GROMACS .gro file of C-alpha atoms in nm:
model
  168
    1MET     CA    1  -2.535  -2.310  -0.698
    2THR     CA    2  -2.271  -2.570  -0.626
    3THR     CA    3  -2.100  -2.630  -0.297
    4PRO     CA    4  -1.724  -2.667  -0.286
    5GLU     CA    5  -1.586  -3.014  -0.245
    6PRO     CA    6  -1.444  -3.102   0.096
    7GLY     CA    7  -1.083  -2.989   0.117
    8ALA     CA    8  -1.119  -2.744  -0.173
    9SER     CA    9  -0.956  -2.408  -0.108
   10ARG     CA   10  -1.190  -2.117  -0.046
   11LEU     CA   11  -1.136  -1.756  -0.130
   12ARG     CA   12  -0.999  -1.588   0.182
   13ALA     CA   13  -0.811  -1.278   0.286
   14PRO     CA   14  -0.433  -1.295   0.244
   15ALA     CA   15  -0.258  -1.414   0.560
   16HIS     CA   16   0.018  -1.157   0.624
   17ARG     CA   17  -0.001  -0.800   0.746
   18VAL     CA   18   0.243  -0.531   0.645
   19SER     CA   19   0.494  -0.405   0.903
   20PRO     CA   20   0.344  -0.217   1.201
   21ARG     CA   21   0.590   0.063   1.116
   22ALA     CA   22   0.385   0.126   0.801
   23ARG     CA   23   0.134   0.313   1.020
   24SER     CA   24   0.401   0.569   1.112
   25TRP     CA   25   0.514   0.596   0.749
   26TRP     CA   26   0.158   0.656   0.628
   27ALA     CA   27   0.099   0.907   0.911
   28LEU     CA   28   0.414   1.103   0.821
   29ARG     CA   29   0.315   1.108   0.454
   30SER     CA   30  -0.027   1.239   0.558
   31ALA     CA   31   0.130   1.512   0.773
   32ILE     CA   32   0.366   1.617   0.493
   33THR     CA   33   0.077   1.639   0.248
   34SER     CA   34  -0.128   1.849   0.490
   35VAL     CA   35   0.162   2.088   0.550
   36GLY     CA   36   0.219   2.104   0.174
   37LEU     CA   37  -0.143   2.212   0.128
   38LEU     CA   38  -0.126   2.460   0.415
   39ILE     CA   39   0.187   2.648   0.299
   40PRO     CA   40   0.026   2.805  -0.011
   41GLN     CA   41  -0.274   2.910   0.197
   42VAL     CA   42  -0.047   3.089   0.445
   43ALA     CA   43   0.149   3.247   0.158
   44VAL     CA   44  -0.170   3.382  -0.003
   45ALA     CA   45  -0.289   3.517   0.334
   46VAL     CA   46   0.041   3.704   0.380
   47VAL     CA   47   0.081   3.832   0.022
   48LEU     CA   48  -0.285   3.917  -0.045
   49PRO     CA   49  -0.436   4.057   0.279
   50THR     CA   50  -0.783   4.084   0.121
   51TYR     CA   51  -0.796   3.703   0.117
   52THR     CA   52  -0.671   3.655   0.473
   53SER     CA   53  -1.009   3.558   0.622
   54LEU     CA   54  -1.076   3.311   0.340
   55MET     CA   55  -0.729   3.159   0.380
   56ILE     CA   56  -0.778   3.128   0.756
   57LEU     CA   57  -1.106   2.944   0.691
   58THR     CA   58  -0.952   2.711   0.433
   59GLY     CA   59  -0.644   2.667   0.652
   60VAL     CA   60  -0.856   2.556   0.947
   61ALA     CA   61  -1.042   2.312   0.720
   62THR     CA   62  -0.707   2.179   0.592
   63VAL     CA   63  -0.581   2.128   0.947
   64VAL     CA   64  -0.902   1.955   1.061
   65VAL     CA   65  -0.913   1.721   0.762
   66GLY     CA   66  -0.536   1.663   0.782
   67VAL     CA   67  -0.546   1.570   1.151
   68ALA     CA   68  -0.846   1.342   1.098
   69HIS     CA   69  -0.667   1.174   0.805
   70LEU     CA   70  -0.347   1.139   1.009
   71LEU     CA   71  -0.530   0.979   1.302
   72VAL     CA   72  -0.767   0.749   1.113
   73VAL     CA   73  -0.624   0.640   0.777
   74PRO     CA   74  -0.291   0.483   0.884
   75CYS     CA   75  -0.463   0.259   1.140
   76TRP     CA   76  -0.741   0.176   0.898
   77ARG     CA   77  -0.497   0.088   0.617
   78TYR     CA   78  -0.293  -0.127   0.855
   79ALA     CA   79  -0.604  -0.317   0.962
   80LEU     CA   80  -0.696  -0.389   0.599
   81HIS     CA   81  -0.368  -0.433   0.408
   82ARG     CA   82  -0.271  -0.795   0.360
   83TRP     CA   83  -0.047  -0.999   0.133
   84GLU     CA   84   0.042  -1.362   0.076
   85ILE     CA   85   0.248  -1.568  -0.163
   86THR     CA   86   0.130  -1.924  -0.218
   87ASP     CA   87   0.270  -2.192  -0.449
   88ASP     CA   88   0.017  -2.082  -0.710
   89ALA     CA   89  -0.040  -1.706  -0.674
   90VAL     CA   90   0.042  -1.366  -0.529
   91HIS     CA   91  -0.247  -1.231  -0.320
   92THR     CA   92  -0.286  -0.868  -0.215
   93LEU     CA   93  -0.558  -0.673  -0.038
   94SER     CA   94  -0.503  -0.297  -0.019
   95GLY     CA   95  -0.676   0.040  -0.003
   96TRP     CA   96  -0.847   0.241   0.265
   97LEU     CA   97  -1.157   0.388   0.105
   98ARG     CA   98  -1.183   0.155  -0.194
   99LEU     CA   99  -1.048  -0.195  -0.129
  100GLU     CA  100  -0.867  -0.378  -0.404
  101TRP     CA  101  -0.822  -0.754  -0.380
  102ARG     CA  102  -0.580  -0.889  -0.639
  103ILE     CA  103  -0.474  -1.244  -0.716
  104ALA     CA  104  -0.203  -1.301  -0.977
  105PRO     CA  105  -0.100  -1.652  -1.076
  106ILE     CA  106   0.272  -1.716  -1.025
  107SER     CA  107   0.291  -1.831  -1.388
  108ARG     CA  108   0.197  -1.476  -1.497
  109VAL     CA  109   0.471  -1.296  -1.298
  110GLN     CA  110   0.709  -1.111  -1.529
  111THR     CA  111   0.918  -0.891  -1.298
  112VAL     CA  112   0.965  -0.839  -0.926
  113ASP     CA  113   1.092  -0.502  -0.804
  114THR     CA  114   1.162  -0.350  -0.464
  115ASP     CA  115   1.138   0.020  -0.393
  116ARG     CA  116   1.260   0.217  -0.089
  117GLY     CA  117   1.196   0.589  -0.090
  118PRO     CA  118   1.359   0.820   0.165
  119LEU     CA  119   1.069   0.800   0.410
  120GLN     CA  120   1.050   0.423   0.376
  121ARG     CA  121   1.423   0.395   0.447
  122ALA     CA  122   1.377   0.610   0.759
  123PHE     CA  123   1.124   0.357   0.888
  124GLY     CA  124   1.308   0.045   0.764
  125LEU     CA  125   1.035  -0.029   0.510
  126SER     CA  126   1.016  -0.125   0.146
  127SER     CA  127   0.761  -0.192  -0.127
  128VAL     CA  128   0.753  -0.491  -0.358
  129THR     CA  129   0.597  -0.454  -0.703
  130VAL     CA  130   0.502  -0.766  -0.897
  131THR     CA  131   0.446  -0.699  -1.266
  132THR     CA  132   0.230  -0.954  -1.440
  133ALA     CA  133   0.098  -1.027  -1.785
  134SER     CA  134  -0.229  -0.860  -1.692
  135ALA     CA  135  -0.421  -0.562  -1.821
  136SER     CA  136  -0.491  -0.470  -1.458
  137GLY     CA  137  -0.129  -0.373  -1.403
  138ALA     CA  138   0.122  -0.455  -1.136
  139LEU     CA  139   0.050  -0.564  -0.779
  140THR     CA  140   0.224  -0.358  -0.513
  141ILE     CA  141   0.275  -0.453  -0.151
  142ASP     CA  142   0.358  -0.133   0.043
  143GLY     CA  143   0.490  -0.110   0.395
  144LEU     CA  144   0.689  -0.432   0.421
  145ASP     CA  145   0.984  -0.468   0.654
  146ALA     CA  146   1.290  -0.405   0.433
  147ASP     CA  147   1.444  -0.747   0.503
  148ALA     CA  148   1.111  -0.923   0.446
  149ALA     CA  149   1.074  -0.739   0.114
  150VAL     CA  150   1.414  -0.861  -0.004
  151GLU     CA  151   1.329  -1.219   0.099
  152LEU     CA  152   0.991  -1.194  -0.073
  153ALA     CA  153   1.143  -1.061  -0.397
  154ASP     CA  154   1.408  -1.332  -0.387
  155ARG     CA  155   1.148  -1.605  -0.328
  156LEU     CA  156   0.927  -1.483  -0.611
  157THR     CA  157   1.224  -1.457  -0.845
  158ARG     CA  158   1.333  -1.813  -0.766
  159VAL     CA  159   0.982  -1.953  -0.807
  160THR     CA  160   0.925  -1.782  -1.141
  161GLU     CA  161   1.265  -1.893  -1.271
  162THR     CA  162   1.178  -2.256  -1.202
  163LEU     CA  163   0.853  -2.224  -1.401
  164GLY     CA  164   1.026  -2.108  -1.718
  165GLY     CA  165   0.825  -1.968  -2.006
  166ASP     CA  166   0.756  -1.604  -2.081
  167ALA     CA  167   0.469  -1.539  -1.834
  168THR     CA  168   0.216  -1.456  -2.104
   0.00000   0.00000   0.00000
């Protein structure tokens, strides 16, 4: 086993967090999903009375799991999600149950896209997707402040333009 030379960079977590408003966005998405799961259960209970007790049981389970998800996951994701752009690479750390740490060399960046769905716009958020010449697929940074996402996309675009080549 070799020890790194003094001054050599060490693998570390990316430096920047996503916007604190991402917690609210993730919580609202969780609530919408839970309600979306609950509506068919209520419909079955109303239309098919013989299944009412089963639908009440599954409905209670849906509410309990939905509330737990709403209270825990957004804070957990916010604590873990990180991103950073260095002179050499794009770094992301994301997930909530299974963490994914991705590092893509700047020289491999092919496209940079921003995405703002209706809920993201309501919270002033955006996502940046960095497509690379990699079999692992694109890197996505969710929950960025909308202005920061535009600046990040612009910076990445400028950096990749100066490198030239075809990113393969």
